PDB file of C-alpha atoms and ligand atoms in Angstrom:
ATOM      1  CA  MET A  68      -6.099 -53.965 -39.444  1.00 47.00           C
ATOM      2  CA  GLU A  69      -3.143 -55.280 -41.436  1.00 46.00           C
ATOM      3  CA  GLN A  70       0.302 -54.883 -40.003  1.00 44.00           C
ATOM      4  CA  GLU A  71       0.924 -51.549 -41.687  1.00 53.00           C
ATOM      5  CA  SER A  72       4.459 -52.496 -42.690  1.00 49.00           C
ATOM      6  CA  GLY A  73       3.084 -55.685 -44.203  1.00 58.00           C
ATOM      7  CA  ILE A  74       0.683 -54.140 -46.726  1.00 82.00           C
ATOM      8  CA  ASP A  75       1.124 -55.989 -49.953  1.00 91.00           C
ATOM      9  CA  GLN A  76       2.754 -54.132 -52.804  1.00 93.00           C
ATOM     10  CA  ALA A  77      -0.091 -54.870 -55.220  1.00 95.00           C
ATOM     11  CA  THR A  78      -2.656 -53.131 -52.964  1.00 96.00           C
ATOM     12  CA  GLN A  79      -0.341 -50.165 -52.501  1.00 96.00           C
ATOM     13  CA  ARG A  80       0.211 -49.812 -56.215  1.00 96.00           C
ATOM     14  CA  ALA A  81      -3.498 -50.275 -56.939  1.00 97.00           C
ATOM     15  CA  LEU A  82      -4.514 -47.506 -54.495  1.00 98.00           C
ATOM     16  CA  LEU A  83      -1.839 -45.166 -55.859  1.00 98.00           C
ATOM     17  CA  ASP A  84      -3.155 -45.942 -59.356  1.00 98.00           C
ATOM     18  CA  ARG A  85      -6.732 -45.184 -58.253  1.00 98.00           C
ATOM     19  CA  VAL A  86      -5.562 -41.721 -57.191  1.00 98.00           C
ATOM     20  CA  HIS A  87      -4.403 -41.177 -60.762  1.00 98.00           C
ATOM     21  CA  ARG A  88      -7.506 -42.755 -62.288  1.00 98.00           C
ATOM     22  CA  HIS A  89      -9.941 -40.620 -60.276  1.00 98.00           C
ATOM     23  CA  THR A  90      -8.057 -37.304 -60.071  1.00 98.00           C
ATOM     24  CA  GLY A  91      -5.180 -37.321 -62.556  1.00 98.00           C
ATOM     25  CA  ILE A  92      -2.821 -36.757 -59.616  1.00 98.00           C
ATOM     26  CA  HIS A  93       0.437 -38.603 -60.069  1.00 97.00           C
ATOM     27  CA  MET A  94       1.616 -40.310 -56.876  1.00 96.00           C
ATOM     28  CA  ALA A  95       4.919 -42.166 -57.040  1.00 95.00           C
ATOM     29  CA  ASP A  96       5.474 -45.267 -54.870  1.00 94.00           C
ATOM     30  CA  ARG A  97       7.330 -43.165 -52.294  1.00 95.00           C
ATOM     31  CA  LYS A  98       4.048 -41.282 -51.623  1.00 95.00           C
ATOM     32  CA  TRP A  99       2.477 -44.400 -50.147  1.00 96.00           C
ATOM     33  CA  THR A 100       3.032 -43.281 -46.543  1.00 95.00           C
ATOM     34  CA  LEU A 101       1.226 -40.022 -47.289  1.00 95.00           C
ATOM     35  CA  LEU A 102      -1.693 -41.804 -48.961  1.00 97.00           C
ATOM     36  CA  GLN A 103      -1.892 -44.405 -46.215  1.00 96.00           C
ATOM     37  CA  GLY A 104      -2.096 -41.669 -43.580  1.00 95.00           C
ATOM     38  CA  ARG A 105      -4.890 -39.949 -45.467  1.00 96.00           C
ATOM     39  CA  LEU A 106      -6.925 -43.135 -45.884  1.00 97.00           C
ATOM     40  CA  ARG A 107      -6.416 -44.513 -42.381  1.00 96.00           C
ATOM     41  CA  ARG A 108      -9.355 -42.725 -40.758  1.00 93.00           C
ATOM     42  CA  ARG A 109     -11.656 -43.752 -43.590  1.00 97.00           C
ATOM     43  CA  LEU A 110     -10.795 -47.399 -42.973  1.00 97.00           C
ATOM     44  CA  GLN A 111     -11.641 -46.875 -39.321  1.00 96.00           C
ATOM     45  CA  ALA A 112     -14.929 -45.110 -40.163  1.00 96.00           C
ATOM     46  CA  LEU A 113     -15.914 -48.036 -42.388  1.00 97.00           C
ATOM     47  CA  THR A 114     -14.598 -50.556 -39.809  1.00 97.00           C
ATOM     48  CA  LEU A 115     -12.436 -52.211 -42.425  1.00 97.00           C
ATOM     49  CA  GLU A 116      -9.598 -54.521 -41.505  1.00 94.00           C
ATOM     50  CA  SER A 117      -7.186 -53.782 -44.306  1.00 95.00           C
ATOM     51  CA  TYR A 118      -6.278 -51.516 -47.211  1.00 96.00           C
ATOM     52  CA  ALA A 119      -7.109 -54.422 -49.511  1.00 97.00           C
ATOM     53  CA  ASP A 120     -10.671 -54.361 -48.084  1.00 97.00           C
ATOM     54  CA  TYR A 121     -10.784 -50.626 -48.686  1.00 97.00           C
ATOM     55  CA  LEU A 122      -9.673 -51.122 -52.288  1.00 98.00           C
ATOM     56  CA  ALA A 123     -12.549 -53.597 -52.720  1.00 98.00           C
ATOM     57  CA  VAL A 124     -15.009 -51.006 -51.348  1.00 98.00           C
ATOM     58  CA  LEU A 125     -13.630 -48.335 -53.659  1.00 98.00           C
ATOM     59  CA  GLU A 126     -14.001 -50.656 -56.640  1.00 98.00           C
ATOM     60  CA  SER A 127     -17.526 -51.796 -55.806  1.00 98.00           C
ATOM     61  CA  ARG A 128     -19.235 -48.678 -54.417  1.00 97.00           C
ATOM     62  CA  PRO A 129     -19.256 -45.725 -56.815  1.00 97.00           C
ATOM     63  CA  GLU A 130     -20.290 -43.396 -53.984  1.00 97.00           C
ATOM     64  CA  GLU A 131     -16.954 -44.083 -52.258  1.00 98.00           C
ATOM     65  CA  VAL A 132     -15.054 -42.315 -55.025  1.00 98.00           C
ATOM     66  CA  GLY A 133     -16.129 -38.871 -53.769  1.00 98.00           C
ATOM     67  CA  HIS A 134     -14.827 -39.653 -50.257  1.00 98.00           C
ATOM     68  CA  PHE A 135     -11.594 -40.940 -51.767  1.00 98.00           C
ATOM     69  CA  ILE A 136     -11.127 -37.738 -53.798  1.00 98.00           C
ATOM     70  CA  ASN A 137     -11.797 -35.578 -50.741  1.00 98.00           C
ATOM     71  CA  LEU A 138      -9.129 -37.499 -48.825  1.00 98.00           C
ATOM     72  CA  VAL A 139      -6.392 -37.696 -51.440  1.00 98.00           C
ATOM     73  CA  THR A 140      -6.382 -34.071 -52.585  1.00 98.00           C
ATOM     74  CA  THR A 141      -4.233 -31.413 -50.920  1.00 97.00           C
ATOM     75  CA  ASN A 142      -6.425 -28.379 -50.372  1.00 97.00           C
ATOM     76  CA  GLU A 143      -4.063 -25.857 -48.836  1.00 97.00           C
ATOM     77  CA  THR A 144      -4.839 -22.271 -49.838  1.00 98.00           C
ATOM     78  CA  SER A 145      -5.109 -18.756 -48.416  1.00 98.00           C
ATOM     79  CA  PHE A 146      -6.510 -15.316 -49.197  1.00 98.00           C
ATOM     80  CA  PHE A 147      -4.278 -13.277 -51.540  1.00 98.00           C
ATOM     81  CA  ARG A 148      -1.746 -16.099 -51.757  1.00 98.00           C
ATOM     82  CA  THR A 149       1.377 -14.859 -53.595  1.00 98.00           C
ATOM     83  CA  PRO A 150       0.923 -11.071 -53.222  1.00 97.00           C
ATOM     84  CA  ARG A 151       2.745 -10.312 -56.486  1.00 97.00           C
ATOM     85  CA  ILE A 152       0.034 -11.736 -58.686  1.00 97.00           C
ATOM     86  CA  TRP A 153      -2.715  -9.746 -56.950  1.00 98.00           C
ATOM     87  CA  GLU A 154      -0.678  -6.578 -57.478  1.00 98.00           C
ATOM     88  CA  HIS A 155      -0.397  -7.497 -61.150  1.00 98.00           C
ATOM     89  CA  LEU A 156      -4.143  -8.071 -61.415  1.00 98.00           C
ATOM     90  CA  TRP A 157      -4.928  -4.762 -59.711  1.00 98.00           C
ATOM     91  CA  GLU A 158      -2.361  -2.621 -61.503  1.00 98.00           C
ATOM     92  CA  HIS A 159      -2.393  -4.182 -64.980  1.00 98.00           C
ATOM     93  CA  ALA A 160      -4.834  -6.980 -65.781  1.00 98.00           C
ATOM     94  CA  LEU A 161      -8.060  -5.351 -64.505  1.00 98.00           C
ATOM     95  CA  PRO A 162      -7.421  -1.824 -65.909  1.00 98.00           C
ATOM     96  CA  ASP A 163      -6.183  -3.249 -69.275  1.00 97.00           C
ATOM     97  CA  TRP A 164      -9.214  -5.487 -69.622  1.00 98.00           C
ATOM     98  CA  PHE A 165     -11.657  -2.708 -68.643  1.00 98.00           C
ATOM     99  CA  ARG A 166     -10.137  -0.272 -71.127  1.00 97.00           C
ATOM    100  CA  ARG A 167     -10.539  -2.784 -73.973  1.00 96.00           C
ATOM    101  CA  HIS A 168     -13.943  -4.301 -73.080  1.00 96.00           C
ATOM    102  CA  ARG A 169     -16.333  -1.524 -72.067  1.00 91.00           C
ATOM    103  CA  GLY A 170     -19.823  -2.887 -71.492  1.00 94.00           C
ATOM    104  CA  ALA A 171     -18.723  -6.535 -71.233  1.00 97.00           C
ATOM    105  CA  THR A 172     -18.609  -8.702 -68.086  1.00 97.00           C
ATOM    106  CA  LEU A 173     -15.176  -9.877 -66.969  1.00 98.00           C
ATOM    107  CA  GLN A 174     -15.201 -13.683 -66.729  1.00 98.00           C
ATOM    108  CA  VAL A 175     -12.801 -15.200 -64.214  1.00 98.00           C
ATOM    109  CA  TRP A 176     -12.128 -18.882 -63.555  1.00 98.00           C
ATOM    110  CA  SER A 177     -10.605 -20.041 -60.287  1.00 98.00           C
ATOM    111  CA  ALA A 178      -9.779 -23.465 -61.667  1.00 98.00           C
ATOM    112  CA  ALA A 179      -8.660 -25.402 -58.582  1.00 98.00           C
ATOM    113  CA  ALA A 180     -10.462 -23.254 -56.096  1.00 98.00           C
ATOM    114  CA  SER A 181     -10.236 -25.441 -52.995  1.00 98.00           C
ATOM    115  CA  THR A 182     -12.213 -23.761 -50.171  1.00 98.00           C
ATOM    116  CA  GLY A 183     -12.749 -20.540 -52.139  1.00 98.00           C
ATOM    117  CA  GLU A 184     -10.188 -18.122 -50.696  1.00 98.00           C
ATOM    118  CA  GLU A 185      -8.716 -17.495 -54.156  1.00 98.00           C
ATOM    119  CA  ALA A 186     -12.115 -16.826 -55.737  1.00 98.00           C
ATOM    120  CA  TYR A 187     -13.167 -14.481 -52.921  1.00 98.00           C
ATOM    121  CA  SER A 188      -9.800 -12.665 -53.071  1.00 98.00           C
ATOM    122  CA  MET A 189     -10.525 -12.036 -56.736  1.00 98.00           C
ATOM    123  CA  ALA A 190     -14.074 -10.935 -55.910  1.00 98.00           C
ATOM    124  CA  MET A 191     -12.781  -8.443 -53.307  1.00 98.00           C
ATOM    125  CA  LEU A 192     -10.351  -7.018 -55.834  1.00 98.00           C
ATOM    126  CA  CYS A 193     -13.131  -6.725 -58.414  1.00 98.00           C
ATOM    127  CA  GLU A 194     -15.450  -5.027 -55.897  1.00 98.00           C
ATOM    128  CA  GLU A 195     -12.739  -2.478 -55.111  1.00 98.00           C
ATOM    129  CA  PHE A 196     -12.205  -1.933 -58.830  1.00 98.00           C
ATOM    130  CA  ARG A 197     -15.951  -1.476 -59.305  1.00 97.00           C
ATOM    131  CA  GLU A 198     -15.980   1.268 -56.674  1.00 97.00           C
ATOM    132  CA  LEU A 199     -13.568   3.203 -58.890  1.00 98.00           C
ATOM    133  CA  HIS A 200     -15.313   2.212 -62.146  1.00 97.00           C
ATOM    134  CA  PRO A 201     -19.049   1.730 -61.517  1.00 97.00           C
ATOM    135  CA  ALA A 202     -19.632   0.344 -65.039  1.00 97.00           C
ATOM    136  CA  PHE A 203     -17.317  -2.600 -64.354  1.00 98.00           C
ATOM    137  CA  LYS A 204     -19.047  -6.004 -64.204  1.00 98.00           C
ATOM    138  CA  TYR A 205     -17.573  -9.384 -63.302  1.00 98.00           C
ATOM    139  CA  GLN A 206     -18.437 -13.008 -62.709  1.00 97.00           C
ATOM    140  CA  ILE A 207     -16.253 -15.671 -61.091  1.00 98.00           C
ATOM    141  CA  VAL A 208     -16.572 -19.429 -61.577  1.00 97.00           C
ATOM    142  CA  ALA A 209     -14.781 -21.461 -58.915  1.00 98.00           C
ATOM    143  CA  THR A 210     -14.252 -25.159 -59.619  1.00 98.00           C
ATOM    144  CA  ASP A 211     -12.590 -28.052 -57.854  1.00 98.00           C
ATOM    145  CA  ILE A 212     -12.685 -31.822 -58.057  1.00 98.00           C
ATOM    146  CA  ALA A 213     -13.274 -32.228 -54.304  1.00 98.00           C
ATOM    147  CA  SER A 214     -16.862 -31.790 -53.125  1.00 98.00           C
ATOM    148  CA  GLN A 215     -15.994 -31.128 -49.490  1.00 98.00           C
ATOM    149  CA  VAL A 216     -13.921 -28.015 -50.147  1.00 98.00           C
ATOM    150  CA  LEU A 217     -16.566 -26.680 -52.525  1.00 98.00           C
ATOM    151  CA  GLN A 218     -19.137 -26.895 -49.729  1.00 98.00           C
ATOM    152  CA  ILE A 219     -16.971 -24.641 -47.595  1.00 98.00           C
ATOM    153  CA  GLY A 220     -16.530 -22.211 -50.485  1.00 98.00           C
ATOM    154  CA  ARG A 221     -20.266 -22.130 -51.167  1.00 98.00           C
ATOM    155  CA  ALA A 222     -21.012 -21.471 -47.516  1.00 97.00           C
ATOM    156  CA  GLY A 223     -18.340 -18.744 -47.538  1.00 97.00           C
ATOM    157  CA  ARG A 224     -17.724 -19.347 -43.872  1.00 97.00           C
ATOM    158  CA  TYR A 225     -14.166 -19.200 -42.554  1.00 97.00           C
ATOM    159  CA  GLN A 226     -12.445 -19.527 -39.227  1.00 93.00           C
ATOM    160  CA  GLY A 227      -8.878 -19.986 -38.091  1.00 92.00           C
ATOM    161  CA  ARG A 228      -5.615 -19.402 -39.891  1.00 94.00           C
ATOM    162  CA  ASN A 229      -6.861 -18.186 -43.269  1.00 95.00           C
ATOM    163  CA  ILE A 230      -9.298 -15.535 -42.083  1.00 96.00           C
ATOM    164  CA  GLU A 231      -6.775 -14.423 -39.441  1.00 95.00           C
ATOM    165  CA  GLY A 232      -4.257 -14.070 -42.272  1.00 97.00           C
ATOM    166  CA  LEU A 233      -6.652 -11.898 -44.260  1.00 97.00           C
ATOM    167  CA  LYS A 234      -7.264  -9.676 -41.234  1.00 97.00           C
ATOM    168  CA  ARG A 235      -3.519  -9.248 -40.880  1.00 97.00           C
ATOM    169  CA  ILE A 236      -2.643  -8.493 -44.527  1.00 97.00           C
ATOM    170  CA  ARG A 237      -5.808  -6.658 -45.658  1.00 97.00           C
ATOM    171  CA  PRO A 238      -7.675  -5.596 -42.498  1.00 97.00           C
ATOM    172  CA  ALA A 239      -9.920  -3.090 -44.286  1.00 98.00           C
ATOM    173  CA  MET A 240     -11.116  -5.742 -46.749  1.00 98.00           C
ATOM    174  CA  ALA A 241     -11.708  -8.281 -43.973  1.00 98.00           C
ATOM    175  CA  ASP A 242     -13.914  -5.740 -42.184  1.00 97.00           C
ATOM    176  CA  LYS A 243     -15.731  -4.685 -45.310  1.00 98.00           C
ATOM    177  CA  TYR A 244     -16.447  -8.080 -46.873  1.00 98.00           C
ATOM    178  CA  PHE A 245     -16.796 -10.465 -43.892  1.00 98.00           C
ATOM    179  CA  GLN A 246     -19.214 -10.480 -41.008  1.00 97.00           C
ATOM    180  CA  ALA A 247     -18.554 -12.173 -37.670  1.00 95.00           C
ATOM    181  CA  GLU A 248     -20.979 -15.016 -37.117  1.00 93.00           C
ATOM    182  CA  ASP A 249     -20.805 -17.517 -34.242  1.00 88.00           C
ATOM    183  CA  ASP A 250     -17.176 -18.592 -34.114  1.00 86.00           C
ATOM    184  CA  GLY A 251     -16.316 -17.679 -37.691  1.00 93.00           C
ATOM    185  CA  PHE A 252     -16.582 -15.045 -40.404  1.00 97.00           C
ATOM    186  CA  VAL A 253     -19.017 -15.180 -43.301  1.00 98.00           C
ATOM    187  CA  VAL A 254     -18.473 -13.577 -46.665  1.00 98.00           C
ATOM    188  CA  SER A 255     -20.936 -10.795 -47.495  1.00 97.00           C
ATOM    189  CA  PRO A 256     -23.895 -11.696 -49.737  1.00 95.00           C
ATOM    190  CA  ALA A 257     -22.800  -9.030 -52.253  1.00 92.00           C
ATOM    191  CA  LEU A 258     -19.449 -10.739 -52.744  1.00 95.00           C
ATOM    192  CA  ARG A 259     -20.902 -14.228 -52.758  1.00 97.00           C
ATOM    193  CA  SER A 260     -23.424 -13.352 -55.453  1.00 97.00           C
ATOM    194  CA  HIS A 261     -20.531 -12.969 -57.905  1.00 98.00           C
ATOM    195  CA  VAL A 262     -18.999 -16.394 -57.291  1.00 98.00           C
ATOM    196  CA  ILE A 263     -20.434 -19.684 -58.559  1.00 97.00           C
ATOM    197  CA  PHE A 264     -18.959 -22.950 -57.242  1.00 98.00           C
ATOM    198  CA  ARG A 265     -18.988 -26.053 -59.475  1.00 97.00           C
ATOM    199  CA  GLU A 266     -17.466 -29.496 -59.274  1.00 98.00           C
ATOM    200  CA  HIS A 267     -15.097 -30.045 -62.171  1.00 98.00           C
ATOM    201  CA  HIS A 268     -12.238 -32.413 -63.001  1.00 98.00           C
ATOM    202  CA  LEU A 269      -9.551 -30.427 -64.788  1.00 98.00           C
ATOM    203  CA  HIS A 270      -8.696 -33.362 -67.046  1.00 98.00           C
ATOM    204  CA  ARG A 271     -12.133 -32.955 -68.660  1.00 96.00           C
ATOM    205  CA  ARG A 272     -13.541 -30.203 -70.817  1.00 94.00           C
ATOM    206  CA  LEU A 273     -15.483 -27.531 -68.959  1.00 93.00           C
ATOM    207  CA  ASP A 274     -18.933 -27.514 -70.557  1.00 86.00           C
ATOM    208  CA  GLY A 275     -21.230 -24.605 -71.043  1.00 78.00           C
ATOM    209  CA  ALA A 276     -18.845 -22.058 -69.627  1.00 63.00           C
ATOM    210  CA  ALA A 277     -18.106 -18.556 -70.754  1.00 68.00           C
ATOM    211  CA  ARG A 278     -14.759 -17.769 -72.386  1.00 94.00           C
ATOM    212  CA  PHE A 279     -12.628 -16.728 -69.460  1.00 97.00           C
ATOM    213  CA  ASP A 280     -10.651 -13.507 -69.559  1.00 98.00           C
ATOM    214  CA  ILE A 281      -8.619 -14.537 -66.515  1.00 98.00           C
ATOM    215  CA  ALA A 282      -7.882 -18.112 -65.426  1.00 98.00           C
ATOM    216  CA  LEU A 283      -6.269 -18.781 -62.053  1.00 98.00           C
ATOM    217  CA  LEU A 284      -4.736 -22.250 -62.329  1.00 98.00           C
ATOM    218  CA  ARG A 285      -2.540 -22.148 -59.286  1.00 98.00           C
ATOM    219  CA  ASN A 286      -0.808 -24.813 -57.258  1.00 98.00           C
ATOM    220  CA  VAL A 287      -2.504 -27.702 -58.996  1.00 98.00           C
ATOM    221  CA  LEU A 288      -0.347 -28.432 -62.067  1.00 98.00           C
ATOM    222  CA  ILE A 289       2.384 -29.650 -59.689  1.00 97.00           C
ATOM    223  CA  TYR A 290       0.270 -32.707 -58.895  1.00 98.00           C
ATOM    224  CA  PHE A 291       0.115 -33.888 -62.526  1.00 97.00           C
ATOM    225  CA  ASP A 292       2.776 -35.474 -64.718  1.00 96.00           C
ATOM    226  CA  ASP A 293       3.783 -33.745 -67.982  1.00 95.00           C
ATOM    227  CA  GLU A 294       1.097 -35.462 -70.015  1.00 95.00           C
ATOM    228  CA  GLY A 295      -1.544 -34.556 -67.416  1.00 97.00           C
ATOM    229  CA  GLN A 296      -0.340 -30.941 -67.344  1.00 97.00           C
ATOM    230  CA  ARG A 297      -0.614 -30.718 -71.146  1.00 96.00           C
ATOM    231  CA  THR A 298      -4.144 -32.163 -71.072  1.00 97.00           C
ATOM    232  CA  VAL A 299      -5.261 -29.709 -68.389  1.00 98.00           C
ATOM    233  CA  LEU A 300      -3.643 -26.729 -70.098  1.00 97.00           C
ATOM    234  CA  GLU A 301      -5.264 -27.611 -73.416  1.00 95.00           C
ATOM    235  CA  HIS A 302      -8.717 -27.703 -71.757  1.00 96.00           C
ATOM    236  CA  VAL A 303      -8.019 -24.449 -69.930  1.00 96.00           C
ATOM    237  CA  ARG A 304      -6.760 -22.796 -73.123  1.00 95.00           C
ATOM    238  CA  ARG A 305      -9.933 -23.778 -74.970  1.00 94.00           C
ATOM    239  CA  ALA A 306     -12.070 -22.323 -72.169  1.00 95.00           C
ATOM    240  CA  MET A 307     -10.296 -18.968 -72.354  1.00 96.00           C
ATOM    241  CA  ALA A 308     -10.914 -15.863 -74.409  1.00 95.00           C
ATOM    242  CA  PRO A 309      -8.255 -14.953 -76.977  1.00 91.00           C
ATOM    243  CA  GLU A 310      -5.471 -13.129 -75.156  1.00 91.00           C
ATOM    244  CA  GLY A 311      -6.905 -14.206 -71.813  1.00 97.00           C
ATOM    245  CA  VAL A 312      -4.524 -14.051 -68.855  1.00 98.00           C
ATOM    246  CA  LEU A 313      -3.436 -17.314 -67.236  1.00 98.00           C
ATOM    247  CA  ILE A 314      -1.877 -17.281 -63.773  1.00 98.00           C
ATOM    248  CA  ILE A 315      -0.096 -20.298 -62.317  1.00 98.00           C
ATOM    249  CA  GLY A 316       1.489 -21.138 -58.951  1.00 98.00           C
ATOM    250  CA  GLU A 317       4.943 -20.303 -57.644  1.00 97.00           C
ATOM    251  CA  SER A 318       6.427 -23.769 -58.152  1.00 95.00           C
ATOM    252  CA  GLU A 319       4.962 -24.144 -61.631  1.00 96.00           C
ATOM    253  CA  SER A 320       6.124 -23.231 -65.129  1.00 92.00           C
ATOM    254  CA  LEU A 321       4.819 -23.708 -68.662  1.00 94.00           C
ATOM    255  CA  THR A 322       8.068 -23.103 -70.500  1.00 85.00           C
ATOM    256  CA  ARG A 323       8.844 -26.775 -71.243  1.00 87.00           C
ATOM    257  CA  LEU A 324       5.300 -27.649 -72.220  1.00 90.00           C
ATOM    258  CA  ASN A 325       4.686 -25.647 -75.399  1.00 85.00           C
ATOM    259  CA  VAL A 326       0.935 -25.351 -74.903  1.00 90.00           C
ATOM    260  CA  GLY A 327      -0.307 -22.198 -76.637  1.00 92.00           C
ATOM    261  CA  PHE A 328       0.411 -19.560 -74.002  1.00 96.00           C
ATOM    262  CA  ASP A 329       2.925 -16.725 -74.250  1.00 95.00           C
ATOM    263  CA  PHE A 330       5.107 -15.944 -71.269  1.00 94.00           C
ATOM    264  CA  GLU A 331       4.516 -12.429 -69.908  1.00 95.00           C
ATOM    265  CA  GLN A 332       6.379 -12.585 -66.624  1.00 94.00           C
ATOM    266  CA  PRO A 333       6.978 -15.284 -64.022  1.00 95.00           C
ATOM    267  CA  LEU A 334       3.638 -16.962 -63.154  1.00 97.00           C
ATOM    268  CA  ILE A 335       1.745 -14.884 -65.732  1.00 97.00           C
ATOM    269  CA  TYR A 336       0.962 -16.029 -69.280  1.00 97.00           C
ATOM    270  CA  ARG A 337      -1.314 -14.919 -72.064  1.00 97.00           C
ATOM    271  CA  ARG A 338      -3.328 -17.202 -74.327  1.00 96.00           C
ATOM    272  CA  GLN A 339      -1.826 -16.965 -77.792  1.00 91.00           C
ATOM    273  CA  GLU A 340      -3.987 -14.828 -80.037  1.00 78.00           C
ATOM    274  CA  ASN A 341      -3.689 -17.226 -82.962  1.00 67.00           C
ATOM    275  CA  ALA A 342      -4.303 -20.369 -80.880  1.00 57.00           C
ATOM    276  CA  HIS A 343      -7.258 -22.185 -82.502  1.00 54.00           C
ATOM    277  CA  ALA A 344     -10.442 -22.362 -80.407  1.00 54.00           C
TER     278      ALA A 344
HETATM  279  C1  SAM B 566      -3.206 -26.799 -53.210  1.00 67.12           C
HETATM  280  S1  SAM B 566      -4.857 -26.489 -53.684  1.00 67.12           S
HETATM  281  C2  SAM B 566      -4.677 -24.957 -54.561  1.00 67.12           C
HETATM  282  C3  SAM B 566      -5.794 -23.972 -54.233  1.00 67.12           C
HETATM  283  C4  SAM B 566      -5.643 -22.596 -54.869  1.00 67.12           C
HETATM  284  N1  SAM B 566      -5.666 -22.663 -56.297  1.00 67.12           N
HETATM  285  C5  SAM B 566      -4.382 -21.909 -54.394  1.00 67.12           C
HETATM  286  O1  SAM B 566      -3.434 -21.789 -55.158  1.00 67.12           O
HETATM  287  O2  SAM B 566      -4.330 -21.504 -53.235  1.00 67.12           O
HETATM  288  C6  SAM B 566      -5.074 -27.651 -55.025  1.00 67.12           C
HETATM  289  C7  SAM B 566      -6.527 -27.938 -55.358  1.00 67.12           C
HETATM  290  O3  SAM B 566      -6.571 -28.641 -56.598  1.00 67.12           O
HETATM  291  C8  SAM B 566      -7.653 -29.534 -56.537  1.00 67.12           C
HETATM  292  N2  SAM B 566      -7.468 -30.578 -57.580  1.00 67.12           N
HETATM  293  C9  SAM B 566      -6.592 -31.602 -57.579  1.00 67.12           C
HETATM  294  N3  SAM B 566      -6.752 -32.346 -58.688  1.00 67.12           N
HETATM  295  C10 SAM B 566      -7.743 -31.762 -59.395  1.00 67.12           C
HETATM  296  C11 SAM B 566      -8.366 -32.068 -60.641  1.00 67.12           C
HETATM  297  N4  SAM B 566      -7.995 -33.114 -61.376  1.00 67.12           N
HETATM  298  N5  SAM B 566      -9.363 -31.271 -61.075  1.00 67.12           N
HETATM  299  C12 SAM B 566      -9.750 -30.204 -60.337  1.00 67.12           C
HETATM  300  N6  SAM B 566      -9.204 -29.861 -59.160  1.00 67.12           N
HETATM  301  C13 SAM B 566      -8.203 -30.642 -58.692  1.00 67.12           C
HETATM  302  C14 SAM B 566      -7.617 -30.075 -55.127  1.00 67.12           C
HETATM  303  O4  SAM B 566      -8.856 -30.626 -54.733  1.00 67.12           O
HETATM  304  C15 SAM B 566      -7.218 -28.823 -54.331  1.00 67.12           C
HETATM  305  O5  SAM B 566      -8.343 -28.186 -53.780  1.00 67.12           O
END
């Protein structure tokens, strides 16, 4: 393998550019050490001598792109991440929507779903809401650009830190919606039947989808530059129902971007009613 300190600048820049080309994620030059660390094991698995050789593989084998995307994305997530937004959904968004849309099915989009904890948190909340309001119906679409995390979400099988966290913060829900299996916990079939997992690049239009009443676009905008954020938000806006609720992550804000959403409270926005479809 190359002397790691001696990797040529052109290869570095080219690999950082490929991250942007394939995912829209903006990685400045100073992120090279991070990217290098993430790609190192892949080089070893392919028995490649250098990052330049890896770049050549990435350019010549389309099937490598999926591996690359799985490696370069940051997939950290947890159940009921940022408690405040789940309280808002339970106390305001779900009851408001149900009062105004009797007979309809609530459409939710978990738009950078990672391994599915966000989508299943939403499903648990909806199930609890349905116990109080048996006529309530919902459907959740969970999308991500990385195929590996989607596989975990589809399987609905969790072990370690995240499921332990759920047991700590919402023990009754963990018991009710997860069953112990081997060395992990599997989401109940009833919950899973409400969540569809799909691969989707947020910089593209989402085809054939319903108009979403709630879009969870959390902890993903931070990876894009301003232009990328505007592109993503325009696609998300078009996929949403008029007055749909958009929820973003704690380190994110839309205020500078002027993208057709009204601020409701920190992290919570509403699609402008007059925004064209
Ligand atoms: C830090 S996780 C956030 C997960 C979850 N939304 C949360 O807040 O806990 C970011 C996710 O965004 C996904 N992602 C990154 N770029 C993307 C893109 N262009 N299109 C779709 N998903 C993307 C990554 O694969 C990763 O799973």
